[in-house]
Amino acid sequence: MKRNVSLAEISDGRLYKANDMVKADCGGCNGCSRCCHGMGNSIILDPYDVYRMTTGMGKSMQELLAASVELNVVDGVILPNLKMQGAEEACAYLDGRGRCSIHPYRPGICRLFPLGRYYENGGFSYFLQTGECAKENRSKIKVSKWIDTPDLTRNQQFTLQWHDLLHAMEERLTGEDEGKQREENLLLLRLFYLLPYEGTIDFYTQFTERMEHWNGQNGQI
């Protein structure tokens, strides 16, 4: 999701790489779950999130959509996001103790918080969001450790590919009629989200195969 604001308005003014230290460690959150409430449709899922959630929980994407995930338009593209529920607008996976019930499989946006990504020059850096996390006096931690994602280098490559795919799709669909927009959005959802992932096969291998099919349908990105 794009944010059309100055980096200086929402960050500490610094950009970080995976091996940098950043004041992001919330110390286990100590019972705080404010960032799990009132997030609207901003916890957007990418294909790796869906791979982790479906294989880790033993549920299909269709089952997630029936209970805890919904579809919304993001920058002209239909994408899934975690659903907020109840009067307190709590994440569907927040348990009665205010803790994440799918912590091992939590989405990448949740792993990043309170960090964000800043894309430039064909790559991206991380930035520390200010005014978002309720935890004061956070400790320094290495960015890669905080994100807690196996094989981070490959994951960063995937993240760039996915970002570029969505950007190209947004540009391609601008000005197209509703029929064309719907057709391409349905292809994206079927190929990268609804088609089941195999838990016994490396995610990135499966994603590469799906990218090849996508590029064959839409031209090389």
Short mmCIF file of C-alpha atoms in Angstrom, two decimals:
data_model
loop_
_atom_site.label_atom_id
_atom_site.label_comp_id
_atom_site.label_asym_id
_atom_site.label_seq_id
_atom_site.Cartn_x
_atom_site.Cartn_y
_atom_site.Cartn_z
CA MET A 1 0.00 0.00 0.00
CA LYS A 2 1.47 3.32 -1.07
CA ARG A 3 1.73 6.20 1.38
CA ASN A 4 1.98 9.59 -0.31
CA VAL A 5 3.76 11.33 2.53
CA SER A 6 7.26 12.59 3.19
CA LEU A 7 9.59 10.07 4.83
CA ALA A 8 10.53 12.81 7.29
CA GLU A 9 6.90 12.99 8.46
CA ILE A 10 6.60 9.32 9.44
CA SER A 11 10.11 8.15 10.34
CA ASP A 12 13.21 8.96 12.37
CA GLY A 13 14.82 10.20 9.16
CA ARG A 14 17.13 7.22 8.71
CA LEU A 15 17.16 4.29 6.29
CA TYR A 16 18.29 0.87 7.46
CA LYS A 17 19.61 -2.32 5.88
CA ALA A 18 19.20 -5.87 7.16
CA ASN A 19 22.39 -5.84 9.24
CA ASP A 20 21.77 -2.44 10.85
CA MET A 21 20.64 -1.97 14.44
CA VAL A 22 17.32 -0.21 14.96
CA LYS A 23 15.18 0.68 18.00
CA ALA A 24 12.34 -1.68 17.17
CA ASP A 25 12.45 -4.38 19.86
CA CYS A 26 9.22 -4.15 21.88
CA GLY A 27 10.33 -6.68 24.50
CA GLY A 28 7.55 -9.14 23.74
CA CYS A 29 4.99 -6.30 23.79
CA ASN A 30 4.23 -6.98 27.50
CA GLY A 31 0.52 -7.50 26.93
CA CYS A 32 0.10 -4.59 24.51
CA SER A 33 -1.83 -5.33 21.34
CA ARG A 34 -2.70 -1.86 20.09
CA CYS A 35 -1.18 -2.52 16.66
CA CYS A 36 -3.57 -5.50 16.33
CA HIS A 37 -6.64 -3.21 16.56
CA GLY A 38 -8.18 -0.73 14.17
CA MET A 39 -5.85 -1.45 11.25
CA GLY A 40 -8.63 -1.42 8.66
CA ASN A 41 -7.53 -3.23 5.52
CA SER A 42 -3.85 -2.28 5.84
CA ILE A 43 -2.47 -5.73 6.78
CA ILE A 44 -2.15 -6.80 3.16
CA LEU A 45 -1.05 -10.36 2.43
CA ASP A 46 1.50 -11.28 -0.21
CA PRO A 47 1.88 -14.81 -1.64
CA TYR A 48 4.55 -15.76 0.91
CA ASP A 49 2.18 -14.79 3.73
CA VAL A 50 -0.47 -17.06 2.25
CA TYR A 51 2.06 -19.88 1.84
CA ARG A 52 3.04 -19.60 5.51
CA MET A 53 -0.51 -19.30 6.80
CA THR A 54 -2.11 -22.05 4.72
CA THR A 55 0.68 -24.60 5.14
CA GLY A 56 1.28 -23.71 8.80
CA MET A 57 -2.38 -23.77 9.80
CA GLY A 58 -3.44 -26.58 7.49
CA LYS A 59 -6.19 -24.46 5.92
CA SER A 60 -6.94 -23.45 2.36
CA MET A 61 -7.09 -19.85 1.19
CA GLN A 62 -10.83 -20.35 0.65
CA GLU A 63 -11.19 -21.25 4.33
CA LEU A 64 -9.23 -18.16 5.37
CA LEU A 65 -11.46 -15.98 3.19
CA ALA A 66 -14.52 -17.45 4.86
CA ALA A 67 -13.31 -16.51 8.34
CA SER A 68 -10.37 -14.18 8.79
CA VAL A 69 -9.29 -12.68 5.46
CA GLU A 70 -11.09 -10.34 3.07
CA LEU A 71 -10.47 -8.83 -0.36
CA ASN A 72 -10.07 -5.11 -1.03
CA VAL A 73 -8.81 -2.90 -3.85
CA VAL A 74 -5.29 -1.57 -3.20
CA ASP A 75 -3.91 0.92 -5.75
CA GLY A 76 -6.21 -0.56 -8.40
CA VAL A 77 -5.38 -4.20 -7.61
CA ILE A 78 -7.57 -6.64 -5.65
CA LEU A 79 -5.53 -8.07 -2.78
CA PRO A 80 -6.32 -9.99 0.44
CA ASN A 81 -5.85 -8.54 3.90
CA LEU A 82 -6.40 -9.64 7.49
CA LYS A 83 -9.89 -8.85 8.72
CA MET A 84 -10.62 -6.69 11.77
CA GLN A 85 -13.60 -7.86 13.83
CA GLY A 86 -15.94 -6.74 16.61
CA ALA A 87 -16.54 -3.44 18.32
CA GLU A 88 -12.83 -3.12 19.12
CA GLU A 89 -11.87 -3.86 15.49
CA ALA A 90 -9.43 -6.55 16.60
CA CYS A 91 -7.44 -8.77 14.27
CA ALA A 92 -9.28 -12.04 13.70
CA TYR A 93 -6.23 -13.92 15.04
CA LEU A 94 -5.97 -12.07 18.34
CA ASP A 95 -6.80 -14.46 21.17
CA GLY A 96 -8.60 -13.73 24.45
CA ARG A 97 -5.35 -12.79 26.15
CA GLY A 98 -4.57 -10.19 23.52
CA ARG A 99 -1.84 -12.31 21.94
CA CYS A 100 -1.32 -13.39 18.32
CA SER A 101 -2.60 -16.95 17.89
CA ILE A 102 -0.67 -17.44 14.62
CA HIS A 103 2.61 -15.86 15.67
CA PRO A 104 4.84 -18.43 13.84
CA TYR A 105 2.87 -17.78 10.63
CA ARG A 106 2.14 -14.05 11.07
CA PRO A 107 2.23 -11.91 7.90
CA GLY A 108 5.28 -9.95 6.79
CA ILE A 109 3.72 -6.59 7.64
CA CYS A 110 3.26 -7.77 11.24
CA ARG A 111 6.87 -8.96 11.33
CA LEU A 112 8.08 -5.58 10.09
CA PHE A 113 6.11 -3.35 12.45
CA PRO A 114 7.11 -0.72 13.54
CA LEU A 115 9.39 -0.79 10.49
CA GLY A 116 8.30 -0.07 6.93
CA ARG A 117 9.89 -0.43 3.50
CA TYR A 118 11.13 2.45 1.35
CA TYR A 119 11.52 1.57 -2.33
CA GLU A 120 14.02 3.42 -4.52
CA ASN A 121 16.47 2.75 -7.37
CA GLY A 122 15.34 -0.82 -7.96
CA GLY A 123 15.69 -1.85 -4.32
CA PHE A 124 14.41 -1.01 -0.88
CA SER A 125 15.56 -0.03 2.59
CA TYR A 126 13.78 -0.16 5.91
CA PHE A 127 12.66 2.82 7.97
CA LEU A 128 11.44 3.15 11.54
CA GLN A 129 7.91 4.53 11.78
CA THR A 130 7.35 7.11 14.48
CA GLY A 131 4.06 7.64 16.30
CA GLU A 132 2.82 4.13 15.44
CA CYS A 133 4.04 1.76 18.17
CA ALA A 134 2.70 2.35 21.68
CA LYS A 135 5.76 0.79 23.31
CA GLU A 136 8.16 3.37 24.73
CA ASN A 137 11.90 2.91 25.29
CA ARG A 138 12.27 0.19 22.68
CA SER A 139 15.61 -1.64 22.57
CA LYS A 140 18.00 -1.85 19.65
CA ILE A 141 17.90 -5.01 17.58
CA LYS A 142 19.34 -6.06 14.24
CA VAL A 143 16.79 -5.53 11.47
CA SER A 144 17.15 -9.10 10.18
CA LYS A 145 16.57 -10.55 13.65
CA TRP A 146 13.50 -8.40 14.21
CA ILE A 147 11.91 -9.39 10.89
CA ASP A 148 12.45 -13.06 11.81
CA THR A 149 12.18 -14.42 8.27
CA PRO A 150 14.19 -17.45 7.09
CA ASP A 151 16.48 -16.97 4.07
CA LEU A 152 16.02 -13.20 4.19
CA THR A 153 18.08 -12.55 1.05
CA ARG A 154 15.72 -14.67 -1.07
CA ASN A 155 12.75 -13.13 0.66
CA GLN A 156 13.98 -9.64 -0.19
CA GLN A 157 14.37 -10.69 -3.83
CA PHE A 158 10.81 -12.04 -3.80
CA THR A 159 9.54 -8.83 -2.17
CA LEU A 160 11.07 -6.75 -4.97
CA GLN A 161 9.63 -9.04 -7.65
CA TRP A 162 6.18 -8.86 -6.10
CA HIS A 163 6.38 -5.07 -5.69
CA ASP A 164 7.41 -4.67 -9.34
CA LEU A 165 4.63 -7.01 -10.52
CA LEU A 166 1.96 -5.04 -8.67
CA HIS A 167 3.38 -1.71 -9.86
CA ALA A 168 3.41 -2.89 -13.49
CA MET A 169 -0.11 -4.26 -13.15
CA GLU A 170 -1.39 -1.00 -11.70
CA GLU A 171 0.09 0.97 -14.60
CA ARG A 172 -1.17 -1.51 -17.18
CA LEU A 173 -4.74 -1.42 -15.88
CA THR A 174 -4.96 2.37 -15.63
CA GLY A 175 -7.60 3.47 -18.14
CA GLU A 176 -8.63 -0.09 -19.04
CA ASP A 177 -12.30 -1.04 -19.04
CA GLU A 178 -13.83 -2.87 -16.08
CA GLY A 179 -13.86 -6.18 -17.91
CA LYS A 180 -10.11 -6.15 -18.52
CA GLN A 181 -9.40 -5.05 -14.95
CA ARG A 182 -11.59 -7.82 -13.55
CA GLU A 183 -10.01 -10.46 -15.81
CA GLU A 184 -6.46 -9.62 -14.77
CA ASN A 185 -7.33 -9.30 -11.10
CA LEU A 186 -8.99 -12.72 -11.12
CA LEU A 187 -5.92 -14.25 -12.80
CA LEU A 188 -3.69 -12.72 -10.12
CA LEU A 189 -5.88 -14.03 -7.30
CA ARG A 190 -6.18 -17.52 -8.75
CA LEU A 191 -2.50 -17.90 -9.62
CA PHE A 192 -0.80 -16.41 -6.58
CA TYR A 193 -3.39 -16.83 -3.81
CA LEU A 194 -6.12 -19.40 -4.47
CA LEU A 195 -4.02 -22.11 -6.15
CA PRO A 196 -2.81 -24.16 -3.16
CA TYR A 197 0.86 -24.09 -2.18
CA GLU A 198 2.67 -27.31 -1.34
CA GLY A 199 4.17 -27.22 2.13
CA THR A 200 6.80 -29.79 1.21
CA ILE A 201 8.13 -27.68 -1.68
CA ASP A 202 10.21 -24.53 -1.28
CA PHE A 203 8.00 -21.43 -1.62
CA TYR A 204 10.37 -19.54 -3.88
CA THR A 205 10.49 -22.42 -6.38
CA GLN A 206 6.68 -22.39 -6.55
CA PHE A 207 6.58 -18.60 -6.85
CA THR A 208 9.10 -18.64 -9.73
CA GLU A 209 6.94 -21.14 -11.62
CA ARG A 210 3.86 -18.99 -11.12
CA MET A 211 5.77 -15.88 -12.21
CA GLU A 212 6.75 -17.62 -15.44
CA HIS A 213 3.10 -18.40 -16.10
CA TRP A 214 2.09 -14.82 -15.24
CA ASN A 215 4.70 -13.34 -17.56
CA GLY A 216 3.56 -15.67 -20.31
CA GLN A 217 0.04 -14.31 -19.92
CA ASN A 218 0.91 -10.64 -19.53
CA GLY A 219 4.32 -10.12 -21.07
CA GLN A 220 7.65 -9.86 -19.28
CA ILE A 221 7.67 -7.37 -16.39
#
